[in-house]
Coordinates of C-alpha atoms in Angstrom, one line a residue:
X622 CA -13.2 -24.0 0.2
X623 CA -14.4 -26.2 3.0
X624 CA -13.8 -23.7 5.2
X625 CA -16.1 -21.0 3.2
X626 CA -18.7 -23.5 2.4
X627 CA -19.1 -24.0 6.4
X628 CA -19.3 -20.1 6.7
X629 CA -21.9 -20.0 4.1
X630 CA -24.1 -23.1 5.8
X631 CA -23.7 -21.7 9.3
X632 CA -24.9 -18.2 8.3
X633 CA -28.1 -19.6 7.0
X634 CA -28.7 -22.6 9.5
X635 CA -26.9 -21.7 12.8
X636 CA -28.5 -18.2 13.9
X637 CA -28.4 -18.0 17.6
X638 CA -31.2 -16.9 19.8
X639 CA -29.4 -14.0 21.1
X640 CA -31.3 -10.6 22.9
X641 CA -29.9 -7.2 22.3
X642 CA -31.0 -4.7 24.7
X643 CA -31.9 -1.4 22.9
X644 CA -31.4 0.4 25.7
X645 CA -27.8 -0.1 26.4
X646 CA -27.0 -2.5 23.2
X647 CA -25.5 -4.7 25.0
X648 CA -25.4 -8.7 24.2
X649 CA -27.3 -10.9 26.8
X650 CA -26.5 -14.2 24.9
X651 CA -26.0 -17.8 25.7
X652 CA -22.9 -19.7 26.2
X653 CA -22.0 -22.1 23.5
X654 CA -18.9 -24.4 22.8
X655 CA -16.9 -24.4 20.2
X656 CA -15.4 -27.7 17.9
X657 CA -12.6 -27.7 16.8
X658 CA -13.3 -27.7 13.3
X659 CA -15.1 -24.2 14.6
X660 CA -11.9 -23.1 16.4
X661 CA -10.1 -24.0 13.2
X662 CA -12.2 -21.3 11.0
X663 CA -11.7 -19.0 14.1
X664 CA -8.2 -19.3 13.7
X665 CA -8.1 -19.1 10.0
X666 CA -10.1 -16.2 9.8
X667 CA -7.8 -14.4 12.4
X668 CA -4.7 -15.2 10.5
X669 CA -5.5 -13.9 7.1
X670 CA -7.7 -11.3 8.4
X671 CA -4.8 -8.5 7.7
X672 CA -1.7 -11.0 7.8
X673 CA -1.4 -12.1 4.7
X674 CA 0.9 -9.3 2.4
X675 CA 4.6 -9.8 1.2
X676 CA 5.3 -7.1 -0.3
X677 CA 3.8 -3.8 -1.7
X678 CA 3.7 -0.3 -3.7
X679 CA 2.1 2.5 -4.3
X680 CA 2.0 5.6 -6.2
X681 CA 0.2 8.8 -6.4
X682 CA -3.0 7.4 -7.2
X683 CA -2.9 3.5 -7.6
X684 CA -1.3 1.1 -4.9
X685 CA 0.0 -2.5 -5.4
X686 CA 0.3 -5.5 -3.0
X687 CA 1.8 -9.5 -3.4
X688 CA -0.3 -12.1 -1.1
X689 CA 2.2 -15.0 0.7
X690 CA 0.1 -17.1 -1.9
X691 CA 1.3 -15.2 -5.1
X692 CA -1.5 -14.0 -5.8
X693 CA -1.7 -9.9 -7.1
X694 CA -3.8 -7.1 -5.3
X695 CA -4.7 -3.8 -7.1
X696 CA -6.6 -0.9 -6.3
X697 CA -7.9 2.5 -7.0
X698 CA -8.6 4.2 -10.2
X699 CA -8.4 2.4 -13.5
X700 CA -8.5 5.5 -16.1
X701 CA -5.7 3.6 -18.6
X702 CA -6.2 -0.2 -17.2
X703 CA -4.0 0.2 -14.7
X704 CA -5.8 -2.6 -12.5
X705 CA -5.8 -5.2 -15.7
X706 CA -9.6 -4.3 -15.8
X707 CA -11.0 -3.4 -19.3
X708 CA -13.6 -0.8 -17.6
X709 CA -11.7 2.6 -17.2
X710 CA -14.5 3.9 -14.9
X711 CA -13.5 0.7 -12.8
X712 CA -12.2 2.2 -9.5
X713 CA -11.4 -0.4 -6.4
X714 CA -11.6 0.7 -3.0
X715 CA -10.2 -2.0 -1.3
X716 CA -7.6 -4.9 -2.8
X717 CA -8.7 -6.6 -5.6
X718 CA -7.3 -10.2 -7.2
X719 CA -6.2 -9.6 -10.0
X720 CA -6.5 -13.1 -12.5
X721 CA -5.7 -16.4 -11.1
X722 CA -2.2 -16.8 -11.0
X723 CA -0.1 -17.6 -7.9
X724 CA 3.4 -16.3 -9.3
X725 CA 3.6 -13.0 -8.8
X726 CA 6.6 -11.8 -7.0
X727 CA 7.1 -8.2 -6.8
X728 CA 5.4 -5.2 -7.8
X729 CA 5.7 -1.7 -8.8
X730 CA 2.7 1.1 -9.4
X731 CA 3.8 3.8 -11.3
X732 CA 1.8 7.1 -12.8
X733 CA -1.4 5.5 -13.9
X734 CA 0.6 2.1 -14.8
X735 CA 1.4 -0.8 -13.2
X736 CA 4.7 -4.0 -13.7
X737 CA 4.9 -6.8 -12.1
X738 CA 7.3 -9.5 -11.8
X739 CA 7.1 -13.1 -12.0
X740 CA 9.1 -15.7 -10.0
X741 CA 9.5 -17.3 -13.4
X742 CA 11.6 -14.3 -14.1
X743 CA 9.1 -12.9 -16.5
X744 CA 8.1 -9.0 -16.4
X745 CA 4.5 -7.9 -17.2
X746 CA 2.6 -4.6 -17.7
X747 CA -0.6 -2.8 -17.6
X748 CA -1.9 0.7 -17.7
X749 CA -0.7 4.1 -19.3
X750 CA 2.0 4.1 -22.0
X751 CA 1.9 7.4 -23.6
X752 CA 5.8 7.6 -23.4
X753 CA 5.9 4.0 -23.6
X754 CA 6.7 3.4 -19.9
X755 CA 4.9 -0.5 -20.7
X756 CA 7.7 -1.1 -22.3
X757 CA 5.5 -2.9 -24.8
X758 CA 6.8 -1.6 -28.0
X759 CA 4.0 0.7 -29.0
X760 CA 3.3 4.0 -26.7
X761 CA -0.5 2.9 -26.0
X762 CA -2.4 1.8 -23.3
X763 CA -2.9 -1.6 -22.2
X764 CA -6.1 -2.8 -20.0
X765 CA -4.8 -6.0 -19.2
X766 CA -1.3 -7.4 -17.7
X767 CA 1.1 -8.1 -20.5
X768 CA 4.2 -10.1 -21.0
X769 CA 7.3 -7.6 -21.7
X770 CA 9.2 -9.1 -24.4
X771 CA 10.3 -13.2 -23.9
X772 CA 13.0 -12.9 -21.4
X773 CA 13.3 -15.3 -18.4
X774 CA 15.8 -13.3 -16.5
X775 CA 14.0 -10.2 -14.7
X776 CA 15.4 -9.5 -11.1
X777 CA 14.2 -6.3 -10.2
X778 CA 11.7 -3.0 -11.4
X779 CA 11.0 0.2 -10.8
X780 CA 8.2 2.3 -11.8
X781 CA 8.0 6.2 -11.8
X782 CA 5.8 9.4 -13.4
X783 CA 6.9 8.0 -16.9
X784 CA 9.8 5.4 -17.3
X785 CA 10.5 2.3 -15.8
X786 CA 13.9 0.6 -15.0
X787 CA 15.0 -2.7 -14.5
X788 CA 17.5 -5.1 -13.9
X789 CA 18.0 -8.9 -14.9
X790 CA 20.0 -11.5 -13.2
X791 CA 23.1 -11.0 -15.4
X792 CA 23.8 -7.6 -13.4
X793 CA 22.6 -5.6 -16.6
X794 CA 20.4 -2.4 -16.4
X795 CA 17.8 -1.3 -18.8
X796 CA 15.5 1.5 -19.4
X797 CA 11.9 2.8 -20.9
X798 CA 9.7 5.3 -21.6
X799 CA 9.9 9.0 -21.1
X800 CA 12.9 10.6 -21.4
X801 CA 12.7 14.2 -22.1
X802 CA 15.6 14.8 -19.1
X803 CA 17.4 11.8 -20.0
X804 CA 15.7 9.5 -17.4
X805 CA 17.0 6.7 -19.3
X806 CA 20.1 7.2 -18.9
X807 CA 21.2 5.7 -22.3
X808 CA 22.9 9.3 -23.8
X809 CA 19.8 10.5 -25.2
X810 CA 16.7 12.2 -24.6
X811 CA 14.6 10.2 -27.1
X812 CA 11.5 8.3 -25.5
X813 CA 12.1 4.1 -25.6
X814 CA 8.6 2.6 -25.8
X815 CA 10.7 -1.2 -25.4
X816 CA 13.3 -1.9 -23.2
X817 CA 17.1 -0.6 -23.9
X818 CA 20.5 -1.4 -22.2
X819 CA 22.1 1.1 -20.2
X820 CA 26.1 1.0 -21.0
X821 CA 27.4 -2.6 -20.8
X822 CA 28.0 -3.1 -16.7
X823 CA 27.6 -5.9 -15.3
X824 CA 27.1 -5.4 -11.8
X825 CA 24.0 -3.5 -10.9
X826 CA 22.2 -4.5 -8.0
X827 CA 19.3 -2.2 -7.5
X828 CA 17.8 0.9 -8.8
X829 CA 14.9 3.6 -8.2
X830 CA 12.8 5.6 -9.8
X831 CA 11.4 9.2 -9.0
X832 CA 12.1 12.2 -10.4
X833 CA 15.1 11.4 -11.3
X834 CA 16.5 7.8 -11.4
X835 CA 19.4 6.5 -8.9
X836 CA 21.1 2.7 -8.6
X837 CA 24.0 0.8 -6.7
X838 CA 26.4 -1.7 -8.4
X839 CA 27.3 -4.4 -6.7
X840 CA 30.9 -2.4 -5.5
X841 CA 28.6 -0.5 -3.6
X842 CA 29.0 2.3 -5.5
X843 CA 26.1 5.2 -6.5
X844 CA 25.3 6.5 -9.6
X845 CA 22.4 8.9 -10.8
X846 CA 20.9 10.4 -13.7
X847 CA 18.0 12.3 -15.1
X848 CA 16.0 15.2 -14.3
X849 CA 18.7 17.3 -11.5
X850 CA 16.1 20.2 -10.4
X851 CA 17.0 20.9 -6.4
X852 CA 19.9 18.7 -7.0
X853 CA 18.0 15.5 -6.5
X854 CA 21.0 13.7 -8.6
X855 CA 23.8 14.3 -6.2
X856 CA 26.2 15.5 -8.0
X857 CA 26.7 18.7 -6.4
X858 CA 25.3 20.5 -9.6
X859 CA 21.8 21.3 -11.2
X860 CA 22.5 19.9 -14.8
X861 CA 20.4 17.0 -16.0
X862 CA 22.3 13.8 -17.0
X863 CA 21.7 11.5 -19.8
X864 CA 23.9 8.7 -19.0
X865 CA 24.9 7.5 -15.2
X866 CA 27.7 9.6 -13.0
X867 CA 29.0 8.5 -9.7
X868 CA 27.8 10.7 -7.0
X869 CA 31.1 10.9 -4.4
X870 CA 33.5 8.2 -4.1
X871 CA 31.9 5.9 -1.4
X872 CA 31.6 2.9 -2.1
X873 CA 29.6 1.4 1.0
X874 CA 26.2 2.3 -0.1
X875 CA 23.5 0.0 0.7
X876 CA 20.0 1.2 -0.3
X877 CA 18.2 4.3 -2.5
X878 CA 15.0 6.1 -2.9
X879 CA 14.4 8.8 -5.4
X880 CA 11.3 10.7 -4.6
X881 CA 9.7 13.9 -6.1
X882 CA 12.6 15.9 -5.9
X883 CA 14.8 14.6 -3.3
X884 CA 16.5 11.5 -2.7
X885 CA 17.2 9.0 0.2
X886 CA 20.2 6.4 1.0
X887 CA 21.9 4.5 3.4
X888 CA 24.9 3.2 4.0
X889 CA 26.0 -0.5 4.9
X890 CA 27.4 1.3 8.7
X891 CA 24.1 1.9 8.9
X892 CA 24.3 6.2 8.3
X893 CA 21.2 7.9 6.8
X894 CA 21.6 10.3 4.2
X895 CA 19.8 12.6 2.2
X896 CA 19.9 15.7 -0.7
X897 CA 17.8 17.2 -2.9
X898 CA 15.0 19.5 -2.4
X899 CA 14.3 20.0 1.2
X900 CA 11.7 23.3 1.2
X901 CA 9.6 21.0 3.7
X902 CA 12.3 19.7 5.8
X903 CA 12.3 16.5 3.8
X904 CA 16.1 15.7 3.8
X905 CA 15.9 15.3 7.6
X906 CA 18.8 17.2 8.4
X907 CA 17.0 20.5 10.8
X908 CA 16.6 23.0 7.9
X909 CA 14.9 23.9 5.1
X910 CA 17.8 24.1 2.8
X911 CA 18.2 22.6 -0.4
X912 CA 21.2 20.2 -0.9
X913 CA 22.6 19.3 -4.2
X914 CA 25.5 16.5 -2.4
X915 CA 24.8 13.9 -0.2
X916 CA 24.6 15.2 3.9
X917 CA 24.0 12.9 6.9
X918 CA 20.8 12.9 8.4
X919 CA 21.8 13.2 12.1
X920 CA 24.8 10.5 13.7
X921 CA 22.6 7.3 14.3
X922 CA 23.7 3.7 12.7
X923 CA 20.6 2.2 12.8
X924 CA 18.5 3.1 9.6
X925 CA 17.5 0.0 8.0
X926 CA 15.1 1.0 5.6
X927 CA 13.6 4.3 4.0
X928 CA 11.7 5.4 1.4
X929 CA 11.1 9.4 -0.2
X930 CA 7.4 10.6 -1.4
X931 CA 6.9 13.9 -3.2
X932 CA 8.2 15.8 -0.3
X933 CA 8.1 13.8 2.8
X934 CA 9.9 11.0 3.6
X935 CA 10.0 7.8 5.9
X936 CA 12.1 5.1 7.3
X937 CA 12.7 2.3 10.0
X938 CA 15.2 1.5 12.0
X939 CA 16.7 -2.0 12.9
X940 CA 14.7 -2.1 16.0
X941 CA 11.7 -1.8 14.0
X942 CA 10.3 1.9 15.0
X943 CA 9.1 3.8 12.4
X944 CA 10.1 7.3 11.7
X945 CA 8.3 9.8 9.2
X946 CA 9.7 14.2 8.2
X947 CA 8.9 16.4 5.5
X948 CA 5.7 17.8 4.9
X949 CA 2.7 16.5 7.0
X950 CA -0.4 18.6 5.6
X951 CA -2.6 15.0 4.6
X952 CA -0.4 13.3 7.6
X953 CA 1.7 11.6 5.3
X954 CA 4.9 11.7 7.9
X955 CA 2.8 10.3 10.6
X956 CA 2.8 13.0 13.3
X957 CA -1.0 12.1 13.9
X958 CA -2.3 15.7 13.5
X959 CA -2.1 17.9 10.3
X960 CA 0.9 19.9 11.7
X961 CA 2.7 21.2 8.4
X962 CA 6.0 19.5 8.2
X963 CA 8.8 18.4 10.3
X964 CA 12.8 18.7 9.6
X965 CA 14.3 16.0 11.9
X966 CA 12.9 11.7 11.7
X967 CA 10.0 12.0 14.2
X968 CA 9.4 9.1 15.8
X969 CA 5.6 7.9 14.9
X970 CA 4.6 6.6 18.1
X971 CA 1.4 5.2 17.7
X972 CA 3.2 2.4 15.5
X973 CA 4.5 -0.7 17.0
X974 CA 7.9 -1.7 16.1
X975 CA 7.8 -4.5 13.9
X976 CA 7.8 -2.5 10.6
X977 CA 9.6 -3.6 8.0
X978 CA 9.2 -2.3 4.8
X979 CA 8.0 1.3 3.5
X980 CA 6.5 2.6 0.2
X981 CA 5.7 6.2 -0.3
X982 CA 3.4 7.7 -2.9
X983 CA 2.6 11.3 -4.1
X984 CA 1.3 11.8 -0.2
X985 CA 0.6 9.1 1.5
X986 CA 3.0 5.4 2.6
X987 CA 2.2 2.1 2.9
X988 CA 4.0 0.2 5.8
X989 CA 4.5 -3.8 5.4
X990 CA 4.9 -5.2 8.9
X991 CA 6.8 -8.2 10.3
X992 CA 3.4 -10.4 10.7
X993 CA 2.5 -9.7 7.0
X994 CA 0.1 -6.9 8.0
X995 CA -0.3 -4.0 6.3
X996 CA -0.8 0.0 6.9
X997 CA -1.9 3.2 4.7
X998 CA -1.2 6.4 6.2
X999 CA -2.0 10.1 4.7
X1000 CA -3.6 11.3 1.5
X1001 CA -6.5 8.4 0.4
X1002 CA -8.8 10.7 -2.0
X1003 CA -8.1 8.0 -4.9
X1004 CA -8.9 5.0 -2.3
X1005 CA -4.9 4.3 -2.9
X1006 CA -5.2 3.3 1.0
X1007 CA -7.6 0.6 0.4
X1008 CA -9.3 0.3 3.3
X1009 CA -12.9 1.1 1.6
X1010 CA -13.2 5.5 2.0
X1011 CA -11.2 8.8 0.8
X1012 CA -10.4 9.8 4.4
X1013 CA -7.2 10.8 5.5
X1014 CA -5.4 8.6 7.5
X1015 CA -2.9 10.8 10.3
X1016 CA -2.4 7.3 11.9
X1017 CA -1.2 4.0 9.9
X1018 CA -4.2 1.9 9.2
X1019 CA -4.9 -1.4 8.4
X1020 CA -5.6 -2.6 5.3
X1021 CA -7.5 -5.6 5.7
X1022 CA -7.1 -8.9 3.6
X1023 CA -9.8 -9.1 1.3
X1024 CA -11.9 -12.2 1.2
X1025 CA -13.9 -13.7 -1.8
X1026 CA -17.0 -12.7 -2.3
X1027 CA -16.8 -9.2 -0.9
X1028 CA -18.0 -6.4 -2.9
X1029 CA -16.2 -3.0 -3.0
X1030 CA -17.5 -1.5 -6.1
X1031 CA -21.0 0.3 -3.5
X1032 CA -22.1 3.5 -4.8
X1033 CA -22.1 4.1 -0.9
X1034 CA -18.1 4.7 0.5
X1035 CA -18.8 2.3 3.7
X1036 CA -16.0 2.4 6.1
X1037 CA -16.1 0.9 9.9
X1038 CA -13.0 2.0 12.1
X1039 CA -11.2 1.6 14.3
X1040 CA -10.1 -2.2 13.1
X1041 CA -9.6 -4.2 15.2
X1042 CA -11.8 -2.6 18.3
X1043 CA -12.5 -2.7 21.7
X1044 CA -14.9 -0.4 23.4
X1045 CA -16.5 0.9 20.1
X1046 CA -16.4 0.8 16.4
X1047 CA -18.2 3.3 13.6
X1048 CA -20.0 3.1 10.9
X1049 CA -19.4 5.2 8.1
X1050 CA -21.8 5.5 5.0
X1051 CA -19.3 8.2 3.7
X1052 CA -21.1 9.7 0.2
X1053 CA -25.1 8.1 1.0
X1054 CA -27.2 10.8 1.6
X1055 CA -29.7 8.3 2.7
X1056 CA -29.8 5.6 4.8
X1057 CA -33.3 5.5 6.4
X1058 CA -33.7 1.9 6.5
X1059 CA -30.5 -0.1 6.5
X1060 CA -29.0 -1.9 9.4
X1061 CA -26.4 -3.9 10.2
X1062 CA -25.7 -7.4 11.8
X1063 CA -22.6 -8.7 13.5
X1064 CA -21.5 -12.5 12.4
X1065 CA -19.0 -14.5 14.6
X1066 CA -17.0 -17.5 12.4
X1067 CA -19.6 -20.1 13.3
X1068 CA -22.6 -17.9 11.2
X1069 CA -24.7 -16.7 14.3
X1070 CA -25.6 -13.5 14.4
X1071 CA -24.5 -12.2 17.7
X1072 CA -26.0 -8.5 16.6
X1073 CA -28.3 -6.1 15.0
X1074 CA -29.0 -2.6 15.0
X1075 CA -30.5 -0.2 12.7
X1076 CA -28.6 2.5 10.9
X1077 CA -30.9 6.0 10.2
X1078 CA -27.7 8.3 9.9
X1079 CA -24.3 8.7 8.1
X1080 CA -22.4 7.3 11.0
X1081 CA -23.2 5.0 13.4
X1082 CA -21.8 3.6 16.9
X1083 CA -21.8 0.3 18.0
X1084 CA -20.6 0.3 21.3
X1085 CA -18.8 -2.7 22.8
X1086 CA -18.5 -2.0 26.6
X1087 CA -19.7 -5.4 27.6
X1088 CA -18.4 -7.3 25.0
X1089 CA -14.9 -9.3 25.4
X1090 CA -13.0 -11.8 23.7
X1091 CA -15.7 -11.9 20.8
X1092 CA -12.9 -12.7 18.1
X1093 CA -13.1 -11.8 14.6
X1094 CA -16.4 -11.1 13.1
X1095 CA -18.2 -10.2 10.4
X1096 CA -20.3 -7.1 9.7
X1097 CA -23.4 -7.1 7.0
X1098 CA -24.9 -4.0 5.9
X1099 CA -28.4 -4.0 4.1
X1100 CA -30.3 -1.5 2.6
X1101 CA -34.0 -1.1 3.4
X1102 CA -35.1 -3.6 1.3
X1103 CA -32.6 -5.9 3.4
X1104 CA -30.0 -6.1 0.5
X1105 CA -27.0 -6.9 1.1
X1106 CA -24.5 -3.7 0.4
X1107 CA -21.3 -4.9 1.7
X1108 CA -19.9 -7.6 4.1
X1109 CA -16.4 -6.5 6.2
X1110 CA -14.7 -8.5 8.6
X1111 CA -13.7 -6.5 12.5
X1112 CA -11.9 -7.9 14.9
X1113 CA -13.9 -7.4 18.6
X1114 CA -11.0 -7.6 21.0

């Protein structure tokens, strides 16, 4: 708070007496010093400007994301509440706090709904529940985040098109929702609109969610059930399954992602392996086959992570390199052009490699990095990338930590790319069809403005050749009655 309430004083007392030519916009200012209470903020700002994530998810339309402080980030749409917001035409652009509580400690976006869980072991829901995927005992929709039932013993969720599982610290596995194909796995293929136990076993570690649903016990052993169209089970046949079977007889299986129609695993040696539908080379394996059994996805021992969209899919290795295949036509898998699809892990290059975690949606991923940073990459026509527009992202791009105060609800799409910059960043004023009057200014942490310039089209260039070490910064936009629209932070390497 003392570090805002310095921000706020030194934007309205500390405004520095700095020339811009208009000629060459370039900065001919004056040399200050810093103190360190200023170097402090400088610092601070830095840090949280993008590092500040945990973990994340995403969906086709709605994405998800856990602050290091516990706090919970929603955006995009909000047709059924899915962002606890009571306004359905509420749509979020960028992340958005979501109440006050500092809790939260995983999260998982499903079709139009949303679960989160608590470190207090608690398991809470929000959104869509026609097939009551809430698991709140009634099949209707819920604008705000409510407590599933009274247990205290959650571990682990997953969210899909229409039923959620989960398990709780006792090993046990439960189910909800829709299950026409006997998603939830409990025999039948009656909806559950509260949660139901799946058999009586004891030693379930994790499960996913996707078209059909897949989990590992604790023996390392896999097991699937659900919708089986293209084989996405594993079982080497095409029948649906209302109660778990064991695909194969291995039982050194580390980690699972169920996608559209495919599916995703690895092994504890470290194998990649894949099966399912693969008409976009999603499975990995060099053809366009489908596979109804598990195959290895080429002979390296070094997949760490992965995770299966509708029909693309990505992963990272131990040394941190990210790899995307499948189809590519919104540059979901990476390969930074709009090239149709890939069959073999394509290294995406213009990544660096400290990735850690991936979540893919209908068409697009989000990437959690080592620093606490955080990427969108593909599809974004719902704003599920949050970084402020609908344009497709064929490069991962940041999505910046939201600070108080900053609105994201403009009837103009602003976006200003690339983030951080160096020689040059744009302005975009995406949907306006006017902007004949605004301009910007440039803020540094100490409130001077170290820049202005008028803005009389859609996009607008601010070029940065003689600018260096600037830091971060923050950029106002105002409309010609000198408004205030929106406030972003850049960093101006």
């Amino acid at each position: 708070m003392i570090m805002l309430a310095a921000l706020s004083y030194f934007n309205e007392s500390l405004k520095s007496n700095i020339m811009l030519s208009k000629k060459t916009k370039t900065l001919v200012n004056k040399t200050f010093s810093c103190p360190l209470i200023y170097m402090l903020f400088l610092f601070t700002s830095f840090s949280t400007s993008g590092q500040c994530w945990t973990t994340m998810s995403t969906s086709d339309t709605n994405s998800g994301a856990i602050k290091t402080d516990g706090t919970l980030w929603l955006w995009g749409p909000n047709q059924y509440g899915q962002l606890s917001e009571s306004t359905s035409t509420a749509r979020r652009k960028i992340p958005f706090k979501v109440g006050t509580a500092t809790n939260w400690k995983s999260v998982s976006i499903g079709h139009y709904y949303t679960v989160v869980l608590k470190t207090d072991g608690t398991l809470w829901s929000c959104g869509d529940s026609s097939y009551g995927q809430l698991g709140l005992g009634v099949p209707a929709p819920t604008v705000s985040l409510t407590q599933i039932g009274t247990a205290t013993n959650w571990k682990t969720v997953s969210a899909s098109e229409g039923n959620t599982s989960a398990i709780k610290t006792d090993g046990t596995l439960w189910s909800w929702g829709y299950n026409g194909n006997g998603a939830l796995g409990d025999g039948t293929i009656v909806n559950k609109s509260s949660p139901v136990q799946i058999g009586s076993a004891t030693n379930w570690k994790l499960v996913s969610n996707g078209g059909a649903v897949s989990a590992i016990k604790t023996d390392g052993t896999l097991w699937s059930w659900g919708y089986n169209g293209h084989g996405v089970i594993g079982d080497g046949t095409l029948v649906n399954k209302s109660s778990p079977v064991q695909i194969g007889t291995a039982t050194n299986w580390k980690s699972i992602s169920v996608g559209g129609t495919h599916t995703l695993a690895i092994k504890t040696d470290g194998t990649l392996w894949g099966w399912g539908e693969n008409t976009h080379g999603e499975l990995g394996d060099g053809t366009l086959v489908n596979k109804t059994s598990p195959v290895q996805i080429g002979s390296e021992t070094s997949w760490q992570s992965i995770s299966a969209g509708t029909d693309n899919s990505m992963a990272i290795k131990t040394d941190g390199t990210l790899w995307g295949w499948g189809n590519n036509a919104q540059g979901q898998s990476g390969q930074g052009t709009s090239v149709t699809s890939v069959s073999i892990p394509t290294l995406i290059n213009n990544s660096s490699n400290n990735n850690q975690l991936i979540d893919s949606g209908a068409i697009h991923n989000l990437i959690l990095k080592t620093d606490g940073s955080l990427y969108g990459l593909g599809w974004n026509q719902a704003y599920q990338l949050g970084d402020n527009t609908t344009n497709t992202r064929f490069v991962p791009t940041i999505i910046i930590c939201s600070p108080l105060g900053i609105n994201d609800n403009n009837t103009v799409d602003f976006s200003i790319y690339p983030n951080p910059a160096k020689d040059h960043f744009t302005i975009d004023c995406g949907n306006s069809n006017n902007v004949i009057g605004y301009h910007i200014e440039i803020i540094n942490t100490l409130g001077q403005v170290i820049f202005n310039q008028p803005i009389n089209t859609q996009q607008s260039t601010v070029e940065l050749n003689s600018w260096s070490n600037i830091g971060m910064c923050f950029v106002k936009i105002f409309d010609a009655q000198n408004n205030v629209l929106t406030t972003r932070k850049i960093l101006l390497q």
